[in-house]
Short mmCIF file of C-alpha atoms in Angstrom, two decimals:
data_model
loop_
_atom_site.label_atom_id
_atom_site.label_comp_id
_atom_site.label_asym_id
_atom_site.label_seq_id
_atom_site.Cartn_x
_atom_site.Cartn_y
_atom_site.Cartn_z
CA UNK E 1 94.01 201.32 205.99
CA UNK E 2 92.51 199.45 209.01
CA UNK E 3 89.31 201.55 208.71
CA UNK E 4 89.11 200.79 204.99
CA UNK E 5 89.19 197.05 205.67
CA UNK E 6 86.60 197.28 208.46
CA UNK E 7 84.29 199.39 206.35
CA UNK E 8 84.60 196.92 203.49
CA UNK E 9 83.82 193.98 205.82
CA UNK E 10 80.73 195.66 207.33
CA UNK E 11 79.06 196.91 204.21
CA UNK E 12 78.53 193.81 202.14
CA UNK E 13 74.93 194.47 201.21
CA UNK E 14 75.62 198.08 200.26
CA UNK E 15 78.51 197.04 198.03
CA UNK E 16 76.34 194.48 196.23
CA UNK E 17 73.63 197.10 195.69
CA UNK E 18 76.17 199.58 194.26
CA UNK E 19 77.64 196.87 192.10
CA UNK E 20 74.26 196.05 190.56
CA UNK E 21 73.74 199.68 189.60
CA UNK E 22 77.33 200.10 188.42
CA UNK E 23 77.09 197.18 186.03
CA UNK E 24 73.98 198.64 184.50
CA UNK E 25 76.00 200.60 181.95
CA UNK E 26 79.34 199.72 180.28
CA UNK E 27 81.00 203.02 181.29
CA UNK E 28 79.94 202.65 184.93
CA UNK E 29 81.12 199.04 184.86
CA UNK E 30 84.59 200.14 183.84
CA UNK E 31 84.75 202.67 186.67
CA UNK E 32 83.46 200.09 189.13
CA UNK E 33 86.08 197.53 188.00
CA UNK E 34 88.83 200.15 188.35
CA UNK E 35 87.62 201.02 191.88
CA UNK E 36 87.64 197.35 192.88
CA UNK E 37 91.14 196.92 191.45
CA UNK E 38 92.35 200.03 193.32
CA UNK E 39 90.83 198.82 196.57
CA UNK E 40 92.40 195.36 196.15
CA UNK E 41 95.81 196.91 195.57
CA UNK E 42 95.35 199.21 198.55
CA UNK E 43 94.51 196.29 200.79
CA UNK E 44 97.49 194.39 199.41
CA UNK E 45 99.86 197.28 200.10
CA UNK E 46 98.36 197.79 203.52
CA UNK E 47 98.82 194.15 204.42
CA UNK E 48 102.45 194.37 203.27
CA UNK E 49 103.00 197.32 205.63
CA UNK E 50 101.42 195.41 208.50
CA UNK E 51 103.79 192.49 207.73
CA UNK E 52 101.49 189.49 207.92
CA UNK E 53 102.90 185.98 208.76
CA UNK E 54 103.92 185.26 205.14
CA UNK E 55 106.19 188.32 205.07
CA UNK E 56 109.92 187.56 205.10
CA UNK E 57 112.01 189.97 207.12
CA UNK E 58 115.40 188.57 206.15
CA UNK E 59 117.94 191.08 204.85
CA UNK E 60 117.80 189.80 201.27
CA UNK E 61 114.01 189.99 201.00
CA UNK E 62 113.86 193.37 202.72
CA UNK E 63 116.42 194.74 200.26
CA UNK E 64 114.52 193.35 197.30
CA UNK E 65 111.09 194.60 198.32
CA UNK E 66 112.29 198.06 199.36
CA UNK E 67 114.76 198.30 196.44
CA UNK E 68 117.43 199.44 198.90
CA UNK E 69 119.97 197.50 196.78
CA UNK E 70 119.75 200.29 194.21
CA UNK E 71 121.82 202.56 196.49
CA UNK E 72 124.88 200.48 195.69
CA UNK E 73 124.15 198.63 192.44
CA UNK E 74 122.94 199.79 189.03
CA UNK E 75 121.42 196.43 188.06
CA UNK E 76 119.53 193.70 189.84
CA UNK E 77 121.85 191.12 188.21
CA UNK E 78 124.90 192.83 189.79
CA UNK E 79 123.26 192.71 193.21
CA UNK E 80 122.44 189.04 192.80
CA UNK E 81 126.09 188.38 191.74
CA UNK E 82 127.22 190.19 194.92
CA UNK E 83 124.92 188.05 197.09
CA UNK E 84 126.06 184.83 195.43
CA UNK E 85 129.78 185.68 195.83
CA UNK E 86 129.25 186.00 199.61
CA UNK E 87 127.70 182.54 200.01
CA UNK E 88 130.08 179.60 200.41
CA UNK E 89 127.80 177.34 198.34
CA UNK E 90 127.16 180.15 195.78
CA UNK E 91 123.43 179.72 196.38
CA UNK E 92 120.94 182.17 197.92
CA UNK E 93 117.19 181.98 198.61
CA UNK E 94 115.00 185.00 197.83
CA UNK E 95 112.01 183.90 199.87
CA UNK E 96 109.48 186.52 198.70
CA UNK E 97 110.02 185.38 195.12
CA UNK E 98 110.03 181.69 196.02
CA UNK E 99 113.34 181.61 194.14
CA UNK E 100 116.60 179.79 194.85
CA UNK E 101 119.44 181.44 192.90
CA UNK E 102 122.71 179.64 192.17
CA UNK E 103 126.07 180.31 190.57
CA UNK E 104 127.43 176.85 191.47
CA UNK E 105 128.48 174.70 188.43
CA UNK E 106 127.70 171.50 190.37
CA UNK E 107 124.12 172.75 190.86
CA UNK E 108 123.77 173.71 187.23
CA UNK E 109 124.82 170.21 186.21
CA UNK E 110 122.41 168.78 188.78
CA UNK E 111 119.55 170.71 187.20
CA UNK E 112 120.37 170.24 183.53
CA UNK E 113 121.69 166.68 183.61
CA UNK E 114 121.60 164.77 186.91
CA UNK E 115 118.00 165.60 187.89
CA UNK E 116 116.77 166.89 184.54
CA UNK E 117 113.31 165.33 184.98
CA UNK E 118 112.80 167.17 188.30
CA UNK E 119 113.50 170.60 186.81
CA UNK E 120 111.12 171.40 183.93
CA UNK E 121 110.25 174.93 182.96
CA UNK E 122 107.10 174.45 184.95
CA UNK E 123 103.57 175.88 184.85
CA UNK E 124 104.41 179.26 186.56
CA UNK E 125 107.00 180.05 183.90
CA UNK E 126 104.74 178.94 181.11
CA UNK E 127 101.91 181.13 182.43
CA UNK E 128 104.13 184.23 182.29
CA UNK E 129 105.01 183.74 178.60
CA UNK E 130 101.93 181.87 177.43
CA UNK E 131 100.29 184.87 175.79
CA UNK E 132 103.44 185.70 173.82
CA UNK E 133 105.06 182.36 173.06
CA UNK E 134 102.03 180.05 173.38
CA UNK E 135 103.09 176.43 172.91
CA UNK E 136 106.47 177.27 171.38
CA UNK E 137 109.57 175.27 172.28
CA UNK E 138 110.76 177.72 174.93
CA UNK E 139 107.49 177.57 176.86
CA UNK E 140 106.61 173.88 177.01
CA UNK E 141 107.79 170.65 178.62
CA UNK E 142 107.29 166.95 178.03
CA UNK E 143 106.21 165.48 174.70
CA UNK E 144 105.46 168.84 173.07
CA UNK E 145 108.98 170.08 173.88
CA UNK E 146 110.56 166.84 172.68
CA UNK E 147 108.60 166.89 169.39
CA UNK E 148 109.61 170.47 168.58
CA UNK E 149 113.23 169.87 169.59
CA UNK E 150 113.58 166.80 167.34
CA UNK E 151 111.86 168.59 164.46
CA UNK E 152 113.95 171.73 164.81
CA UNK E 153 117.22 169.86 165.39
CA UNK E 154 116.76 167.88 162.21
CA UNK E 155 116.04 171.01 160.16
CA UNK E 156 118.78 173.20 161.65
CA UNK E 157 121.37 170.47 161.10
CA UNK E 158 120.44 170.09 157.42
CA UNK E 159 123.04 171.31 154.87
CA UNK E 160 120.25 173.19 153.03
CA UNK E 161 119.30 175.30 156.08
CA UNK E 162 122.95 175.94 156.97
CA UNK E 163 123.69 177.10 153.43
CA UNK E 164 120.54 179.22 153.32
CA UNK E 165 121.38 180.83 156.69
CA UNK E 166 124.93 181.61 155.57
CA UNK E 167 123.63 183.21 152.35
CA UNK E 168 121.10 185.32 154.25
CA UNK E 169 123.71 186.58 156.71
CA UNK E 170 126.27 187.31 153.96
CA UNK E 171 123.68 189.22 151.93
CA UNK E 172 122.55 191.27 154.93
CA UNK E 173 126.17 192.15 155.78
CA UNK E 174 127.23 192.97 152.22
CA UNK E 175 124.14 194.85 151.04
CA UNK E 176 122.97 196.56 154.25
CA UNK E 177 125.15 196.54 157.39
CA UNK E 178 128.48 197.41 155.80
CA UNK E 179 127.04 200.17 153.53
CA UNK E 180 125.19 201.58 156.52
CA UNK E 181 128.41 201.77 158.56
CA UNK E 182 130.22 203.36 155.62
CA UNK E 183 127.51 206.01 155.45
CA UNK E 184 127.71 206.63 159.22
CA UNK E 185 131.46 207.03 159.06
CA UNK E 186 131.27 209.82 156.46
CA UNK E 187 131.83 213.30 157.92
CA UNK E 188 129.02 215.77 157.53
CA UNK E 189 130.17 219.38 157.88
CA UNK E 190 133.14 218.33 160.01
CA UNK E 191 130.97 216.44 162.51
CA UNK E 192 130.89 212.67 162.91
CA UNK E 193 127.52 210.98 163.15
CA UNK E 194 126.48 209.09 166.26
CA UNK E 195 124.92 205.69 165.68
CA UNK E 196 123.08 203.56 168.22
CA UNK E 197 124.89 200.29 167.70
CA UNK E 198 122.39 198.32 169.74
CA UNK E 199 119.58 199.52 167.49
CA UNK E 200 121.61 198.65 164.39
CA UNK E 201 122.35 195.08 165.57
CA UNK E 202 118.73 194.54 166.61
CA UNK E 203 117.62 195.55 163.10
CA UNK E 204 120.34 193.42 161.49
CA UNK E 205 119.44 190.34 163.57
CA UNK E 206 115.70 190.85 163.04
CA UNK E 207 116.10 191.05 159.25
CA UNK E 208 118.21 187.89 159.30
CA UNK E 209 115.94 185.83 161.51
CA UNK E 210 112.75 186.92 159.70
CA UNK E 211 114.26 185.76 156.38
CA UNK E 212 115.46 182.50 157.95
CA UNK E 213 112.24 181.79 159.89
CA UNK E 214 109.48 183.24 157.67
CA UNK E 215 111.16 183.93 154.35
CA UNK E 216 110.04 187.50 155.05
CA UNK E 217 112.25 190.63 154.67
CA UNK E 218 111.08 193.40 157.00
CA UNK E 219 113.85 195.75 155.81
CA UNK E 220 114.58 197.01 159.33
CA UNK E 221 118.21 197.80 158.58
CA UNK E 222 117.17 200.60 156.26
CA UNK E 223 117.68 203.33 158.86
CA UNK E 224 115.88 205.83 156.70
CA UNK E 225 112.73 203.86 157.51
CA UNK E 226 111.13 203.60 160.93
CA UNK E 227 111.35 200.26 162.71
CA UNK E 228 108.63 198.04 161.29
CA UNK E 229 105.36 197.78 163.24
CA UNK E 230 106.00 194.04 163.58
CA UNK E 231 109.49 194.55 165.12
CA UNK E 232 108.20 197.29 167.43
CA UNK E 233 105.32 195.08 168.60
CA UNK E 234 107.74 192.20 169.07
CA UNK E 235 109.95 194.38 171.31
CA UNK E 236 107.00 195.53 173.38
CA UNK E 237 105.66 192.03 173.85
CA UNK E 238 109.08 190.77 174.94
CA UNK E 239 109.66 193.58 177.42
CA UNK E 240 106.22 193.43 179.03
CA UNK E 241 106.22 189.66 179.23
CA UNK E 242 109.54 189.83 181.12
CA UNK E 243 108.10 192.45 183.47
CA UNK E 244 105.51 189.94 184.68
CA UNK E 245 108.30 187.78 186.14
CA UNK E 246 109.58 190.60 188.38
CA UNK E 247 106.29 190.97 190.32
CA UNK E 248 106.54 189.46 193.82
CA UNK E 249 102.87 188.42 193.51
CA UNK E 250 101.67 187.19 190.11
CA UNK E 251 98.06 187.91 191.08
CA UNK E 252 98.80 191.57 190.34
CA UNK E 253 99.50 191.14 186.61
CA UNK E 254 96.83 188.48 186.33
CA UNK E 255 94.25 190.92 187.72
CA UNK E 256 95.42 193.64 185.35
CA UNK E 257 95.16 191.18 182.45
CA UNK E 258 91.63 190.20 183.52
CA UNK E 259 90.60 193.88 183.58
CA UNK E 260 92.65 194.66 180.43
CA UNK E 261 94.35 197.72 181.94
CA UNK E 262 97.85 199.20 182.09
CA UNK E 263 100.82 197.11 180.92
CA UNK E 264 98.55 194.12 180.23
CA UNK E 265 96.46 196.06 177.79
CA UNK E 266 99.58 197.25 175.98
CA UNK E 267 100.90 193.70 175.95
CA UNK E 268 97.67 192.34 174.49
CA UNK E 269 97.73 194.94 171.74
CA UNK E 270 101.39 194.16 170.91
CA UNK E 271 100.78 190.40 170.79
CA UNK E 272 97.76 191.03 168.59
CA UNK E 273 99.99 192.72 165.95
CA UNK E 274 102.49 189.84 166.10
CA UNK E 275 99.64 187.37 165.70
CA UNK E 276 98.13 189.21 162.78
CA UNK E 277 101.35 189.29 160.75
CA UNK E 278 102.26 185.67 161.57
CA UNK E 279 98.72 184.53 160.61
CA UNK E 280 98.91 186.41 157.31
CA UNK E 281 102.30 184.94 156.42
CA UNK E 282 101.10 181.45 157.24
CA UNK E 283 97.86 181.96 155.31
CA UNK E 284 99.75 183.12 152.22
CA UNK E 285 102.06 180.06 152.47
CA UNK E 286 99.06 177.75 152.74
CA UNK E 287 97.76 179.23 149.49
CA UNK E 288 100.93 178.05 147.79
CA UNK E 289 100.12 174.47 148.80
CA UNK E 290 102.84 171.92 148.10
CA UNK E 291 105.16 174.58 146.75
CA UNK E 292 105.98 175.57 150.33
CA UNK E 293 107.73 172.26 150.93
CA UNK E 294 110.53 173.37 148.67
CA UNK E 295 111.10 176.60 150.57
CA UNK E 296 114.35 177.16 152.43
CA UNK E 297 112.95 179.04 155.43
CA UNK E 298 111.92 177.25 158.63
CA UNK E 299 108.22 177.99 158.28
CA UNK E 300 108.05 176.29 154.88
CA UNK E 301 109.84 173.25 156.22
CA UNK E 302 107.78 172.98 159.39
CA UNK E 303 104.55 173.11 157.36
CA UNK E 304 105.37 169.64 156.08
CA UNK E 305 104.91 168.23 159.62
CA UNK E 306 102.40 170.60 161.29
CA UNK E 307 98.89 171.50 160.12
CA UNK E 308 97.85 173.61 163.11
CA UNK E 309 98.43 177.24 162.14
CA UNK E 310 98.37 178.51 165.76
CA UNK E 311 100.99 175.91 166.70
CA UNK E 312 103.09 176.98 163.71
CA UNK E 313 102.84 180.60 164.83
CA UNK E 314 104.00 179.69 168.36
CA UNK E 315 107.00 177.72 167.08
CA UNK E 316 108.20 180.33 164.62
CA UNK E 317 107.70 183.28 167.02
CA UNK E 318 109.88 181.39 169.56
CA UNK E 319 112.60 181.11 166.94
CA UNK E 320 112.29 184.81 166.18
CA UNK E 321 112.79 185.60 169.86
CA UNK E 322 115.84 183.40 170.18
CA UNK E 323 117.39 184.37 166.87
CA UNK E 324 116.99 188.11 167.11
CA UNK E 325 117.36 189.19 170.74
CA UNK E 326 120.23 186.89 171.72
CA UNK E 327 122.34 187.65 168.63
CA UNK E 328 121.77 191.38 168.90
CA UNK E 329 122.59 191.40 172.62
CA UNK E 330 125.84 189.46 172.16
CA UNK E 331 127.02 191.62 169.23
CA UNK E 332 126.27 194.85 171.09
CA UNK E 333 128.16 193.69 174.16
CA UNK E 334 131.07 192.53 171.96
CA UNK E 335 131.67 195.91 170.41
CA UNK E 336 131.16 197.66 173.73
CA UNK E 337 134.00 195.48 175.13
CA UNK E 338 136.08 195.97 171.97
CA UNK E 339 135.92 199.76 172.40
CA UNK E 340 137.52 199.36 175.85
CA UNK E 341 140.04 196.75 174.61
CA UNK E 342 141.38 197.86 171.19
CA UNK E 343 144.24 195.33 171.35
CA UNK E 344 141.64 192.58 170.95
CA UNK E 345 140.44 194.20 167.73
CA UNK E 346 144.05 194.25 166.45
CA UNK E 347 144.46 190.55 167.25
CA UNK E 348 141.21 189.78 165.39
CA UNK E 349 142.43 191.68 162.32
CA UNK E 350 145.71 189.77 162.35
CA UNK E 351 143.88 186.43 162.44
CA UNK E 352 141.38 187.44 159.72
CA UNK E 353 144.20 188.59 157.46
CA UNK E 354 146.08 185.37 158.03
CA UNK E 355 143.11 183.06 157.42
CA UNK E 356 141.66 184.93 154.43
CA UNK E 357 145.01 186.03 152.97
CA UNK E 358 143.85 189.62 153.21
CA UNK E 359 140.88 189.01 150.92
CA UNK E 360 139.03 192.02 149.46
CA UNK E 361 135.94 192.17 147.30
CA UNK E 362 135.67 193.83 143.86
CA UNK E 363 135.05 197.23 145.47
CA UNK E 364 138.16 196.85 147.63
CA UNK E 365 136.00 196.33 150.71
CA UNK E 366 136.84 193.51 153.15
CA UNK E 367 135.33 190.30 151.75
CA UNK E 368 132.61 188.50 153.75
CA UNK E 369 134.30 185.50 155.30
CA UNK E 370 133.10 182.10 154.15
CA UNK E 371 131.76 179.49 156.58
CA UNK E 372 134.96 177.48 156.14
CA UNK E 373 137.14 180.50 156.89
CA UNK E 374 135.09 181.32 160.00
CA UNK E 375 135.71 177.83 161.38
CA UNK E 376 139.45 178.50 161.23
CA UNK E 377 139.21 181.77 163.18
CA UNK E 378 139.89 180.46 166.70
CA UNK E 379 140.77 183.81 168.24
CA UNK E 380 137.50 185.35 167.02
CA UNK E 381 135.66 182.37 168.48
CA UNK E 382 137.49 182.79 171.81
CA UNK E 383 136.75 186.54 171.94
CA UNK E 384 133.06 185.93 171.27
CA UNK E 385 132.86 183.29 174.02
CA UNK E 386 134.72 185.55 176.42
CA UNK E 387 132.25 188.32 175.65
CA UNK E 388 129.26 186.07 176.43
CA UNK E 389 130.94 184.90 179.63
CA UNK E 390 130.80 188.47 180.90
CA UNK E 391 127.61 189.50 179.09
CA UNK E 392 125.46 186.43 178.48
CA UNK E 393 122.49 187.34 176.21
CA UNK E 394 120.21 185.41 178.62
CA UNK E 395 121.43 186.46 182.07
CA UNK E 396 119.63 183.74 184.02
CA UNK E 397 117.40 180.69 183.39
CA UNK E 398 114.78 179.26 185.72
CA UNK E 399 113.20 175.87 186.27
CA UNK E 400 110.51 174.82 188.76
CA UNK E 401 111.09 171.80 190.96
CA UNK E 402 108.61 169.06 190.18
CA UNK E 403 109.36 167.43 193.54
CA UNK E 404 111.41 167.94 196.69
CA UNK E 405 115.16 167.87 196.26
CA UNK E 406 118.45 168.76 197.84
CA UNK E 407 121.04 170.65 195.79
CA UNK E 408 124.68 169.56 195.77
CA UNK E 409 125.60 172.37 198.22
CA UNK E 410 123.01 171.07 200.69
CA UNK E 411 120.26 173.62 199.98
CA UNK E 412 116.81 172.02 200.40
CA UNK E 413 114.31 172.63 197.55
CA UNK E 414 110.58 172.29 198.17
CA UNK E 415 108.22 171.15 195.43
CA UNK E 416 107.20 174.08 193.24
CA UNK E 417 110.26 176.20 194.10
CA UNK E 418 111.74 178.22 191.30
CA UNK E 419 115.42 177.37 190.91
CA UNK E 420 117.55 179.76 188.80
CA UNK E 421 121.09 179.42 187.58
CA UNK E 422 122.53 182.85 187.03
CA UNK E 423 124.91 182.86 184.04
CA UNK E 424 125.71 186.56 184.48
CA UNK E 425 126.82 186.01 188.08
CA UNK E 426 128.75 182.84 187.19
CA UNK E 427 130.93 184.81 184.74
CA UNK E 428 131.93 187.03 187.66
CA UNK E 429 132.80 184.28 190.16
CA UNK E 430 136.44 183.85 191.21
CA UNK E 431 135.51 180.35 192.33
CA UNK E 432 134.60 179.50 188.74
CA UNK E 433 136.96 181.58 186.57
CA UNK E 434 139.79 182.58 188.90
CA UNK E 435 140.99 185.97 190.22
CA UNK E 436 140.93 187.57 186.77
CA UNK E 437 137.25 186.73 186.25
CA UNK E 438 136.32 190.38 185.74
CA UNK E 439 138.84 190.82 182.89
CA UNK E 440 138.03 190.48 179.21
CA UNK E 441 140.72 187.97 178.22
CA UNK E 442 140.00 185.85 175.11
CA UNK E 443 143.22 183.91 175.65
CA UNK E 444 141.63 181.96 178.50
CA UNK E 445 139.80 179.93 175.81
CA UNK E 446 142.86 179.04 173.74
CA UNK E 447 145.33 176.15 173.97
CA UNK E 448 148.17 176.28 171.41
CA UNK E 449 146.12 178.88 169.47
CA UNK E 450 143.15 176.48 169.26
CA UNK E 451 139.78 177.23 170.79
CA UNK E 452 138.96 174.80 173.62
CA UNK E 453 135.43 174.95 175.10
CA UNK E 454 134.67 174.76 178.82
CA UNK E 455 132.09 172.58 180.53
CA UNK E 456 128.59 173.84 179.70
CA UNK E 457 127.85 173.70 183.44
CA UNK E 458 130.59 176.27 184.15
CA UNK E 459 129.51 178.21 181.05
CA UNK E 460 125.74 177.73 180.69
CA UNK E 461 125.27 180.45 178.09
CA UNK E 462 123.85 177.84 175.66
CA UNK E 463 122.43 175.73 178.54
CA UNK E 464 123.68 172.13 178.70
CA UNK E 465 122.77 168.47 178.81
CA UNK E 466 119.48 167.59 177.15
CA UNK E 467 118.52 171.25 176.83
CA UNK E 468 121.65 172.49 175.05
CA UNK E 469 120.76 175.13 172.44
CA UNK E 470 120.03 173.54 169.06
CA UNK E 471 120.63 176.80 167.17
CA UNK E 472 124.03 177.34 168.79
CA UNK E 473 126.20 176.68 165.73
CA UNK E 474 124.15 178.82 163.36
CA UNK E 475 124.09 181.70 165.89
CA UNK E 476 127.86 181.53 166.34
CA UNK E 477 128.36 181.57 162.57
CA UNK E 478 126.13 184.65 162.23
CA UNK E 479 127.90 186.48 165.04
CA UNK E 480 131.40 185.62 163.88
CA UNK E 481 130.57 186.70 160.33
CA UNK E 482 129.30 190.08 161.57
CA UNK E 483 132.30 190.61 163.90
CA UNK E 484 134.82 189.84 161.12
CA UNK E 485 133.07 192.04 158.58
CA UNK E 486 132.82 195.03 160.94
CA UNK E 487 136.23 194.78 162.61
CA UNK E 488 138.04 194.51 159.26
CA UNK E 489 136.53 197.68 157.92
CA UNK E 490 135.84 199.93 160.88
CA UNK E 491 136.94 201.24 164.26
CA UNK E 492 133.95 201.47 166.63
CA UNK E 493 134.24 203.89 169.57
CA UNK E 494 131.52 204.05 172.18
CA UNK E 495 130.43 207.45 173.45
CA UNK E 496 129.56 207.83 177.10
CA UNK E 497 129.26 204.08 177.64
CA UNK E 498 131.67 201.56 179.14
CA UNK E 499 131.68 197.81 179.56
CA UNK E 500 132.97 198.32 183.09
CA UNK E 501 129.68 199.72 184.44
CA UNK E 502 126.79 198.67 182.21
CA UNK E 503 123.21 199.63 182.80
CA UNK E 504 120.55 197.16 181.65
CA UNK E 505 116.92 197.64 180.71
CA UNK E 506 114.28 195.07 181.67
CA UNK E 507 113.62 192.34 179.09
CA UNK E 508 113.82 188.65 178.35
CA UNK E 509 117.41 189.17 177.12
CA UNK E 510 120.20 191.50 178.18
CA UNK E 511 119.55 194.98 176.70
CA UNK E 512 121.57 198.10 177.47
CA UNK E 513 119.38 200.91 178.80
CA UNK E 514 119.47 203.97 176.56
CA UNK E 515 121.22 202.17 173.73
CA UNK E 516 124.95 202.21 172.81
CA UNK E 517 125.88 205.40 170.94
CA UNK E 518 129.07 205.02 168.90
CA UNK E 519 131.32 206.81 166.44
CA UNK E 520 132.21 204.80 163.38
CA UNK E 521 135.53 205.39 161.60
CA UNK E 522 136.43 203.73 158.33
CA UNK E 523 139.80 201.98 158.34
CA UNK E 524 142.31 202.53 155.58
CA UNK E 525 143.37 199.39 153.71
CA UNK E 526 146.02 197.59 155.72
CA UNK E 527 149.51 197.79 154.27
CA UNK E 528 151.03 194.58 153.07
#
């Protein structure tokens, strides 16, 4: 490697001469660009082996860069939880990432409330997701963030949107999800079918959020059809955008994007498909003119305040990301836990029967619970919150310090440092949840059979303070409705998977690697 660097330094004129010839034809230019990229990466790797002054040789950074942590842990999030448990202040600094990680509720409150202005998302975070989310609410700060938040909060709180969302979810459950599970539970030649529950819930959530956001029905839950090109492109864009954040040096993915090679080329193609469909939907709505103002979906409502179609695209795609991936992740984790804890399913059925008086529909199927009934199901609410304590859909959230600071545990933070609160690790901290923190115990959320929430800084699944999730109530309604409908009618048994040792795939939200195969068994009508 030393000889490569010396040769490169001493042959400047030759390199320029070769470059001039290489750029003479498009094909040669591509080969030349690839060679330059390869050489740059070789020099980078060589410098890492030589350990220049910026290299950090602490045990944490060594383990991260060499991936030696994989010998003991299946997931990076589990290794981080292990590191945070060992620290008295529940805070650790991963120097090579420029990242301070914390599982300390006092620090979470400091970031989200006490020093909110000092911890925006920041330019580095926005750069990672800019191609995918653009200027959407999850990727901006300041006035743009405040404008979108006020606009979205007003719409999501409106009775019309709440009623529309409830009707979309009920229709998707009644007409698609429940019939699909009935079909999967039927025996074919004495053999039960295996169903990937994660795939099913991703399709269910995508259908719901597309109807709510765009007024568009992609029909993903029709398993006889392949996943729509739009949904597939959306998955790819989400996964590859998240992969950017794991690179110790962002110059690597930025160089690949500049040269349009590898992951970055695939990401560009995926985002192009998302952009094309979003643009077409918006264009068709514009054709309808003032008629769109009477629409129930979010796009129709936002059009009354926003004339910039690219801005509309960014806002609605952000809602798609939040409304699909988080809901699907939480529901998948819920039924994975339920398979390991059947007594919780029994307790849910008892509550549902009590609240709905054992309601059945005209076909003798369990009725879809109304919004009012769902509000009275405190045990279901507690079980859902307990699931997200152990398996938060968004495992961690990062901000970038706008100025120097000192965290409540005494950790100094330099300007520009990435500070991350790790919700996944927090759910596994004895210092936060007690010695039974690893147990799935919905009762911890109940007082006299009533659901009682915890501080959002102990439980930052929906963030907290000024940034608390504005779609929280609608998401909880959707998830509770799905849980009640499925648990009433079916027993779900996972095959070869356990909540006790999950394996995650990379992504912006928690996704189980390899899916969650299950057997579905239809329940006989409960006796009176």
